[in-house]
mmCIF file of C-alpha atoms in Angstrom:
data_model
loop_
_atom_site.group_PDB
_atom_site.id
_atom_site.type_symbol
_atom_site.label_atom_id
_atom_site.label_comp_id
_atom_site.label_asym_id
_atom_site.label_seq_id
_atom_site.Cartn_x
_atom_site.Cartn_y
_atom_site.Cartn_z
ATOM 1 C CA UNK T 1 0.000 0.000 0.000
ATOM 2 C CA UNK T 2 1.705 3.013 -0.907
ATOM 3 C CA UNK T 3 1.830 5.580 2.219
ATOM 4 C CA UNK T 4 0.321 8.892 0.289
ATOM 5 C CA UNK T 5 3.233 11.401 1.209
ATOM 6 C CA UNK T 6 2.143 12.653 -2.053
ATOM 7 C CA UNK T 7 -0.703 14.611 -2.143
ATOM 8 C CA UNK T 8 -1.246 15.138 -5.681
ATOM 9 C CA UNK T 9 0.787 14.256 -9.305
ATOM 10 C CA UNK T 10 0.786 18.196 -10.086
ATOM 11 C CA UNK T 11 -1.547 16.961 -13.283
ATOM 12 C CA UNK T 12 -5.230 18.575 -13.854
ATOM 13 C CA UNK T 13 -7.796 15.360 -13.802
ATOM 14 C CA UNK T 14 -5.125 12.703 -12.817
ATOM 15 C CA UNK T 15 -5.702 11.329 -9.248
ATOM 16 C CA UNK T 16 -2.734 9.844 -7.287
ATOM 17 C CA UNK T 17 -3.001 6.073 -7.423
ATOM 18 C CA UNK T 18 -3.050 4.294 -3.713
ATOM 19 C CA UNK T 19 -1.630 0.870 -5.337
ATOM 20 C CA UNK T 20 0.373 1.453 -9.265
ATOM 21 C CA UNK T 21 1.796 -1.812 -8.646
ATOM 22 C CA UNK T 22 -1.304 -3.851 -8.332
ATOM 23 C CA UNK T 23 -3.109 -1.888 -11.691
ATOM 24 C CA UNK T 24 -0.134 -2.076 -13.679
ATOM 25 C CA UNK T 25 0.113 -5.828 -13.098
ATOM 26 C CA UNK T 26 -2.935 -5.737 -14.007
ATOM 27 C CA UNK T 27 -3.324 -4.211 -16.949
ATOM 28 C CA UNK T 28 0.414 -5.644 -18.313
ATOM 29 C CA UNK T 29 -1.082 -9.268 -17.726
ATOM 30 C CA UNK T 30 -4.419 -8.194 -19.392
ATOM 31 C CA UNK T 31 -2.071 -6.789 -22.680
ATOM 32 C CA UNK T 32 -0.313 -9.731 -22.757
ATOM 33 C CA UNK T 33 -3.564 -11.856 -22.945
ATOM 34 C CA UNK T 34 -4.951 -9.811 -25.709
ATOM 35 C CA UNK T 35 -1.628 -10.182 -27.673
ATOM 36 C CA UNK T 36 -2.146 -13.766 -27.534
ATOM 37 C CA UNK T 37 -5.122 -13.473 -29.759
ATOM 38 C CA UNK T 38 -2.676 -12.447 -32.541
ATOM 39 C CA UNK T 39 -0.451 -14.274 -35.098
ATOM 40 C CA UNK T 40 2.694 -14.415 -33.672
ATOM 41 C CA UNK T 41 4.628 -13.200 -36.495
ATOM 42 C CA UNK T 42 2.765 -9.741 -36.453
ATOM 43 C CA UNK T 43 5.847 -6.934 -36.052
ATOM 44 C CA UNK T 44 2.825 -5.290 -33.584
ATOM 45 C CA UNK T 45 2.733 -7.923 -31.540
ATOM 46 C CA UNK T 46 6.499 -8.666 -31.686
ATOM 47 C CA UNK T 47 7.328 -4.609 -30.131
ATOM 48 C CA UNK T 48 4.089 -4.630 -27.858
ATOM 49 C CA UNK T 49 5.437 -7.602 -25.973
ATOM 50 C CA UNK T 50 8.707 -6.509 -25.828
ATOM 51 C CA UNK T 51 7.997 -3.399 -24.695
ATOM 52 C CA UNK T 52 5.058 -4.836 -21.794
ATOM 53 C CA UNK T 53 8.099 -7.024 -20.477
ATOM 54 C CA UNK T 54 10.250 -5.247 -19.870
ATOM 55 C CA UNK T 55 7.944 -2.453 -18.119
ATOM 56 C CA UNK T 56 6.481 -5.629 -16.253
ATOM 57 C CA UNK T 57 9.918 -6.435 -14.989
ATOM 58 C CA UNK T 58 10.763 -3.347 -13.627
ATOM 59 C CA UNK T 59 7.792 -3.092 -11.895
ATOM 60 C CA UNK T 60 7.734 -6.756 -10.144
ATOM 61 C CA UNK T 61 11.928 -5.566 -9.296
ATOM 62 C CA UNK T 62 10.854 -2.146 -8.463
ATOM 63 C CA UNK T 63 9.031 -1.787 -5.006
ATOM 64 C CA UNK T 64 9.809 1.922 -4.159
ATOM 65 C CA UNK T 65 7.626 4.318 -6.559
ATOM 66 C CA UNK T 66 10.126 7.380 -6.986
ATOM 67 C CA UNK T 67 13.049 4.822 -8.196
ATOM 68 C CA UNK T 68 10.263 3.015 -10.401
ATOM 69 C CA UNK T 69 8.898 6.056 -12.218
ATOM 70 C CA UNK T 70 12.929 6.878 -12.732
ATOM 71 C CA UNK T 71 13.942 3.871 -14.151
ATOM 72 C CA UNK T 72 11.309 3.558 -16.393
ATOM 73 C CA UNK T 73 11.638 7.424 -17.187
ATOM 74 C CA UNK T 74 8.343 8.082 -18.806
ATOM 75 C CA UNK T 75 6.534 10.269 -16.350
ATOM 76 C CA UNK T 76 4.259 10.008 -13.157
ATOM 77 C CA UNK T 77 3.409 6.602 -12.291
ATOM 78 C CA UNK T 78 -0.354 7.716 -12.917
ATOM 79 C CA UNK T 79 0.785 8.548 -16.224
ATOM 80 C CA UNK T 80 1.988 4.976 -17.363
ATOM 81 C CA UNK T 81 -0.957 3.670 -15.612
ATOM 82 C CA UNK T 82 -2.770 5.513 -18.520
ATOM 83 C CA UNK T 83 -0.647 4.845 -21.347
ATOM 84 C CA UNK T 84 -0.589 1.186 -20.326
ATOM 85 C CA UNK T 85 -5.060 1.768 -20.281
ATOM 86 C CA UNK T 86 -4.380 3.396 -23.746
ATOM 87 C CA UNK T 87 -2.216 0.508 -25.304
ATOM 88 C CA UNK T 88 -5.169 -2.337 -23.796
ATOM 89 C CA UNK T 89 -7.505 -0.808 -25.852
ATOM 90 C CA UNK T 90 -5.306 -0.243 -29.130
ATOM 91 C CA UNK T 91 -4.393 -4.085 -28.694
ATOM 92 C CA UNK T 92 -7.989 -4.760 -28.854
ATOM 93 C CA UNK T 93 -8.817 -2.587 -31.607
ATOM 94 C CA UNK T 94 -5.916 -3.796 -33.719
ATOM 95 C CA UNK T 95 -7.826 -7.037 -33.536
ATOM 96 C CA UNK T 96 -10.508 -6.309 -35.393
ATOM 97 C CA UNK T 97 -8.385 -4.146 -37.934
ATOM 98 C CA UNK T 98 -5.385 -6.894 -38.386
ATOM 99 C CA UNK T 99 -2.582 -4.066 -39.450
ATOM 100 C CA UNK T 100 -0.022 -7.019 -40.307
ATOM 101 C CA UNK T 101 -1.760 -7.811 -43.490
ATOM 102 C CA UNK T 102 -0.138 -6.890 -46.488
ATOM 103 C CA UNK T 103 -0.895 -3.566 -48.506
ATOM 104 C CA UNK T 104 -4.595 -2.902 -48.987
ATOM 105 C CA UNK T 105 -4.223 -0.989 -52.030
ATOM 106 C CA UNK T 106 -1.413 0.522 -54.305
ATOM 107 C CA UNK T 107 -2.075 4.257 -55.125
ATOM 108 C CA UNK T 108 -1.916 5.553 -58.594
ATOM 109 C CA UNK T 109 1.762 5.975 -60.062
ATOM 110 C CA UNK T 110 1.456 9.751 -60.109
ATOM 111 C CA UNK T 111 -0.534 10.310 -56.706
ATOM 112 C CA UNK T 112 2.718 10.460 -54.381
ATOM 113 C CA UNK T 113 4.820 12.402 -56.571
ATOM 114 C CA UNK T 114 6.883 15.206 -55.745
ATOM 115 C CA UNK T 115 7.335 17.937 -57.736
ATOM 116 C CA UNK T 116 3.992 17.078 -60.122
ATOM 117 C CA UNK Y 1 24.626 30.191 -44.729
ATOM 118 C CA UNK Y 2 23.053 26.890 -44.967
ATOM 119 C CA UNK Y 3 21.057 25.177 -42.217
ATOM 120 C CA UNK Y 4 23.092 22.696 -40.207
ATOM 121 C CA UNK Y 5 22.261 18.634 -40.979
ATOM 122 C CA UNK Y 6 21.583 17.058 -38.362
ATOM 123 C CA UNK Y 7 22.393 13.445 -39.139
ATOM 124 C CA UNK Y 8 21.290 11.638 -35.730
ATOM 125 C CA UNK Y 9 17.974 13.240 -35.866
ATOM 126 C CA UNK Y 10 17.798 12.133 -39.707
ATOM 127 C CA UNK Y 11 18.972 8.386 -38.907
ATOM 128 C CA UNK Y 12 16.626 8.301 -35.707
ATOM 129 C CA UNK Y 13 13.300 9.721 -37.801
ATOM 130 C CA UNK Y 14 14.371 6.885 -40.663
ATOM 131 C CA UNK Y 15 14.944 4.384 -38.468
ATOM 132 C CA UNK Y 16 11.100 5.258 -36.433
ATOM 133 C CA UNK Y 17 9.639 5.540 -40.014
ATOM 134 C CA UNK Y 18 11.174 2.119 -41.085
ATOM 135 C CA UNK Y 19 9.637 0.513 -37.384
ATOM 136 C CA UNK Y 20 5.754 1.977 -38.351
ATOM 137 C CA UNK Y 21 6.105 0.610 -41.726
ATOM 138 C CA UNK Y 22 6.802 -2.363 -39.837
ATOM 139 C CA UNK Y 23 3.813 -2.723 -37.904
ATOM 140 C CA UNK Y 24 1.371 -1.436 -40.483
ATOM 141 C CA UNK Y 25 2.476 -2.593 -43.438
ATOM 142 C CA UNK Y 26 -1.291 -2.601 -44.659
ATOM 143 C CA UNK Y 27 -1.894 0.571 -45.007
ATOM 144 C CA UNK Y 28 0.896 2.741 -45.071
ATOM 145 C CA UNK Y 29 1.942 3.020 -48.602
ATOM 146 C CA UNK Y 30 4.546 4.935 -48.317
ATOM 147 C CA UNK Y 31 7.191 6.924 -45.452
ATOM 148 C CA UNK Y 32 9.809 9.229 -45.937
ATOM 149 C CA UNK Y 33 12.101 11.998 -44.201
ATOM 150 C CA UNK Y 34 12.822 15.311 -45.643
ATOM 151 C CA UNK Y 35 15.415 16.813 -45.716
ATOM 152 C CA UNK Y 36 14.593 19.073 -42.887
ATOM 153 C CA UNK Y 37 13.919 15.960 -40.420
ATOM 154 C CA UNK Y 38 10.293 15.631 -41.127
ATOM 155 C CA UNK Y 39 8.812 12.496 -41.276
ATOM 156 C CA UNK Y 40 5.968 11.482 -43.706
ATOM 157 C CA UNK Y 41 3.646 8.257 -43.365
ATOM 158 C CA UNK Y 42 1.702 8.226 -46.940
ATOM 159 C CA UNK Y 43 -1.303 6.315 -46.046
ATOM 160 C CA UNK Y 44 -4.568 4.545 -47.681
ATOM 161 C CA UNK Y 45 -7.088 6.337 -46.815
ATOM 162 C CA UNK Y 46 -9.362 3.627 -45.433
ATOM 163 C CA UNK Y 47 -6.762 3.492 -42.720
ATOM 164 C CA UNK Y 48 -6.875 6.876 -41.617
ATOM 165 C CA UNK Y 49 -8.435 5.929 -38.360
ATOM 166 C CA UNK Y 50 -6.317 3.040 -37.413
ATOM 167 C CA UNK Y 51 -3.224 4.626 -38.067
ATOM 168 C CA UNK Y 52 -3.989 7.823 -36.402
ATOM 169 C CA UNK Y 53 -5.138 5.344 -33.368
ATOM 170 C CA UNK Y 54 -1.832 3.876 -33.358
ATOM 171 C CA UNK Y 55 0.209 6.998 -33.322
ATOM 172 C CA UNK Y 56 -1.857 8.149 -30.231
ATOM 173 C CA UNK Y 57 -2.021 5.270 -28.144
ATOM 174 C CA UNK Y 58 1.031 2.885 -28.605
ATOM 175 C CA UNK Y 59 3.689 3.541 -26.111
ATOM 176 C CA UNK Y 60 6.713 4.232 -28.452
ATOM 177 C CA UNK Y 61 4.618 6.814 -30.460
ATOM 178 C CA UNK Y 62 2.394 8.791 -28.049
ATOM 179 C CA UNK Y 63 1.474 11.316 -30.417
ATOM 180 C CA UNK Y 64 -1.312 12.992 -28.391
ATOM 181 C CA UNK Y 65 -1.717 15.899 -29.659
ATOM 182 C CA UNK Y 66 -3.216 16.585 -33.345
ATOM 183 C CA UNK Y 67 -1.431 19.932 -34.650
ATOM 184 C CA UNK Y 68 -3.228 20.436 -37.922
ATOM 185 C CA UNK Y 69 -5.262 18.424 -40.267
ATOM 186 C CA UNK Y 70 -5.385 20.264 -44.186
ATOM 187 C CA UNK Y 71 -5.936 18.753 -47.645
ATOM 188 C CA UNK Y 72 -3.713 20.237 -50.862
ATOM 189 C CA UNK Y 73 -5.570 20.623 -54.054
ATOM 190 C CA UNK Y 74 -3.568 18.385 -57.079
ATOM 191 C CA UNK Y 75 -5.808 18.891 -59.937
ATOM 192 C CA UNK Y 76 -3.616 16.546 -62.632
ATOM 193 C CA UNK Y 77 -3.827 13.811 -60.039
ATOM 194 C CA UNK Y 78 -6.732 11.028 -60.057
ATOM 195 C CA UNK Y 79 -6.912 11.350 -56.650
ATOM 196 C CA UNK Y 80 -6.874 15.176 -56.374
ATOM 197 C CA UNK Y 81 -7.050 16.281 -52.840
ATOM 198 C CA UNK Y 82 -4.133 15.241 -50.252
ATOM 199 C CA UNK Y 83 -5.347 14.980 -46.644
ATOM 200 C CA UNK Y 84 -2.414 16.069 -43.982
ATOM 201 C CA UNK Y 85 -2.367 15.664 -40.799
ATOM 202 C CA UNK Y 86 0.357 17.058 -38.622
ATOM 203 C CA UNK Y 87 0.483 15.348 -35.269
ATOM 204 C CA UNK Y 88 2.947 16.251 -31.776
ATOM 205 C CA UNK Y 89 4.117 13.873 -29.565
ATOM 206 C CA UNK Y 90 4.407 15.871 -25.968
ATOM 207 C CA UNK Y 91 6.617 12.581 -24.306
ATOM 208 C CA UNK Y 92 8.865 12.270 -26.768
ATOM 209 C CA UNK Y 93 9.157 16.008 -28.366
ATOM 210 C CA UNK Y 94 8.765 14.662 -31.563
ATOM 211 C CA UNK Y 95 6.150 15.665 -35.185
ATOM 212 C CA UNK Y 96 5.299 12.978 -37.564
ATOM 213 C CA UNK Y 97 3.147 14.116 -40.632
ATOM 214 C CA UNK Y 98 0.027 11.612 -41.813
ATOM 215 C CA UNK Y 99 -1.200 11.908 -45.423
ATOM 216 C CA UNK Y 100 -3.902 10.078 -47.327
ATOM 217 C CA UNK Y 101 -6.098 10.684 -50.627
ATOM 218 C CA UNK Y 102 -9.429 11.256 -52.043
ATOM 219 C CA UNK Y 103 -11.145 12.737 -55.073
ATOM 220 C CA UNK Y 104 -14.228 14.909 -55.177
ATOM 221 C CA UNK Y 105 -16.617 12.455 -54.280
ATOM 222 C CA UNK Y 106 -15.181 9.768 -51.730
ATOM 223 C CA UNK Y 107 -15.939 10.156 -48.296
ATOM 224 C CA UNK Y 108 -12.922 9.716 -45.812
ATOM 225 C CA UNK Y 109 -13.270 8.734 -42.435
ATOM 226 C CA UNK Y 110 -13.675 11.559 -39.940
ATOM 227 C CA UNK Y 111 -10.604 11.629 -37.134
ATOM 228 C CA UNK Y 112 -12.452 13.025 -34.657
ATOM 229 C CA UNK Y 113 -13.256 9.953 -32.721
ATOM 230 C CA UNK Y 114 -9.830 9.713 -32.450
ATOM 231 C CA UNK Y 115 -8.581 13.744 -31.714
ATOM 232 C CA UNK Y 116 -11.202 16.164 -30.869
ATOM 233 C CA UNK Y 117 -9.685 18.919 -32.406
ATOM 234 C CA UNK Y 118 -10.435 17.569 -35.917
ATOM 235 C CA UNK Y 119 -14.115 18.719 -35.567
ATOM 236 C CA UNK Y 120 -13.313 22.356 -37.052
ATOM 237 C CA UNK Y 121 -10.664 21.344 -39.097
ATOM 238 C CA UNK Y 122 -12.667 18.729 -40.745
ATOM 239 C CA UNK Y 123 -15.317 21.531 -41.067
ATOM 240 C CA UNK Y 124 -12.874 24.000 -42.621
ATOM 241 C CA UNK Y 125 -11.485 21.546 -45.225
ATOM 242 C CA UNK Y 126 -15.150 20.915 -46.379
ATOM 243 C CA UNK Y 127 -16.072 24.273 -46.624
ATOM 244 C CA UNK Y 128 -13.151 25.037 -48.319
ATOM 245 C CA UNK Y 129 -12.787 22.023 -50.643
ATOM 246 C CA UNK Y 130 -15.298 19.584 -50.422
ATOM 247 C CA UNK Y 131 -14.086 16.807 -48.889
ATOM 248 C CA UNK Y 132 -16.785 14.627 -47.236
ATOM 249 C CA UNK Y 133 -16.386 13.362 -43.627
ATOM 250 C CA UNK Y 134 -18.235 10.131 -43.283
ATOM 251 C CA UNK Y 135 -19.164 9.932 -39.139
ATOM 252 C CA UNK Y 136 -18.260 13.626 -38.047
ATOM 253 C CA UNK Y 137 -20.965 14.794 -35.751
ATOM 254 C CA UNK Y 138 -21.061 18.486 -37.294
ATOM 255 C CA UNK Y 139 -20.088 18.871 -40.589
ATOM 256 C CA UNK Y 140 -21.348 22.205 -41.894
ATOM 257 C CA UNK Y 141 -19.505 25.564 -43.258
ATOM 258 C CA UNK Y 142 -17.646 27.468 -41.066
ATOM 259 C CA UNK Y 143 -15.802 30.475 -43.016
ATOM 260 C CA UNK Y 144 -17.718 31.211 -46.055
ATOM 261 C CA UNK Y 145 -20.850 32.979 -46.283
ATOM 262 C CA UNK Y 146 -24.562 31.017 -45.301
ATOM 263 C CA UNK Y 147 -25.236 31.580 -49.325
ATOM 264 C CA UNK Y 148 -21.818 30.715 -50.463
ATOM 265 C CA UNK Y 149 -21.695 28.001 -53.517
ATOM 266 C CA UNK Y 150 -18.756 26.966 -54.184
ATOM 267 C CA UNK Y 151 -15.671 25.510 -52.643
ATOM 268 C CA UNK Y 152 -12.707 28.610 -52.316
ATOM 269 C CA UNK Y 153 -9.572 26.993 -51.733
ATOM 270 C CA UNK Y 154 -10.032 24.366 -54.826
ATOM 271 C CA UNK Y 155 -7.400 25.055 -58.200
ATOM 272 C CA UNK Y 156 -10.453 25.757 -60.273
ATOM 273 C CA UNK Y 157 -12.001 28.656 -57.894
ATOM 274 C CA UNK Y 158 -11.018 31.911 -59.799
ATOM 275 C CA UNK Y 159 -9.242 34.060 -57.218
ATOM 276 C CA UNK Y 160 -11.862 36.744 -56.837
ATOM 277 C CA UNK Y 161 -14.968 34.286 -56.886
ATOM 278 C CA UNK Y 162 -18.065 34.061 -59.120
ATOM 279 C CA UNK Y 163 -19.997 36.399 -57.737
ATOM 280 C CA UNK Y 164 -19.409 40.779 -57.715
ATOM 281 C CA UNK Y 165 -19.088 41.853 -54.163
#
């Protein structure tokens, strides 16, 4: 439980979090779930679970919350607790749109030229 | 005097561009750097909102915040009107530049379920040149005239209109 000697993050709309560890475990195991659910050559899910690791590593080594949000040096702890909300849902929308596919469509010869 | 090149900021924007291309390989067509360390993503446009998802919520591109979003007139081209969207990542201090296609008369998927502040930019480029947003919740005119026929910013608009002011 952490002991709230902080009284706020110093962000507009972002609450202090009474227990990061517990959420982000959370929320890292839920990712990884989701990025079961695609092919396991996909680059995205290649990156996603590299990155998710190794934030999920540091934060099962990591007890203190000062040293954690240094070492992972990406802002409040509040903060990754939303980007790791943010990147659950993208997993789940990526899904339905399967990104790893090849190239839907090839534009027209001229379209992407530069000068005309 | 001639602007400095900065080569690490080059390689680094090549190398991100080349790790995008990666992941997305369905829709982006194209991605390139300029010379002045800009980076492009040249996109299909039925992947507008996936991409632009991406680009705000994965963690190694948290581009939150949506700087522009304008179209270019091409006449020549098929596809005449370019769609831009300039977008600013606040974590990493870092711009990456969207841009996707349509004629006249394809709809494009509206961005503003994705960034609010595409609601009056989506407006302007319609009023301006006619680009339908499929799914925006208000897509009216917003600088011309309630009367105004036409669409100002297009190749083919003569420069002081149709009608004597």
């Amino acid at each position: 439980v952490r002991v709230l000697s902080v009284q706020t993050t110093g962000l507009v709309g972002l609450a202090v979090a009474d227990n990061p560890h517990e959420r982000l475990r959370i929320l890292y195991t839920k990712i990884l779930g989701v990025l079961q659910n695609i092919p396991k050559d996909a680059a995205y899910r290649k990156y996603t679970e590299q990155i998710v690791k190794q934030r999920f590593n540091l934060v099962q080594t990591e007890t203190d919350v000062q040293k954690l949000e240094d070492k992972l040096n990406s802002g409040h702890i509040e903060e990754v607790i939303v980007q790791a909300e943010n990147e659950l849902s993208l997993a789940r929308k990526m899904i339905q749109w399967k990104p790893w596919e090849p190239l839907v469509e090839e534009p027209p010869s001229d379209q992407w030229r530069w000068p005309i | 005097t001639v602007r400095p090149k900065n080569e690490v900021e080059q390689k680094q924007l090549c190398a991100f561009g080349e790790y995008l291309a990666e992941i997305l390989p369905k829709y982006i067509q194209q991605a390139q750097v300029t010379c002045f360390n800009e980076l492009e993503l040249l996109i299909h446009p039925d992947g507008i909102i996936p991409v632009l998802t991406f680009l705000r919520d994965h963690t190694n591109a948290q581009f939150k915040s949506l700087a522009d979003l304008t179209a270019v007139d091409v006449p020549s081209r098929q596809y005449r009107f370019e769609i831009v969207y300039n977008l600013l990542s606040l974590r990493f201090n870092s711009r990456i530049r969207v841009k996707t296609y349509t004629d006249e008369l394809t709809p494009v998927d509206s961005a503003v379920s994705v960034h609010k502040a595409a609601n009056w930019y989506e407006r302007e480029v319609w009023d301006m040149y006619g680009v339908f947003f499929a799914n925006h919740p208000d897509l009216r005119r917003i600088l011309t005239d309630y009367g105004f026929e036409g669409h100002p910013f297009r190749k083919d608009f003569p420069l002081s209109g149709y009608v004597e002011v």
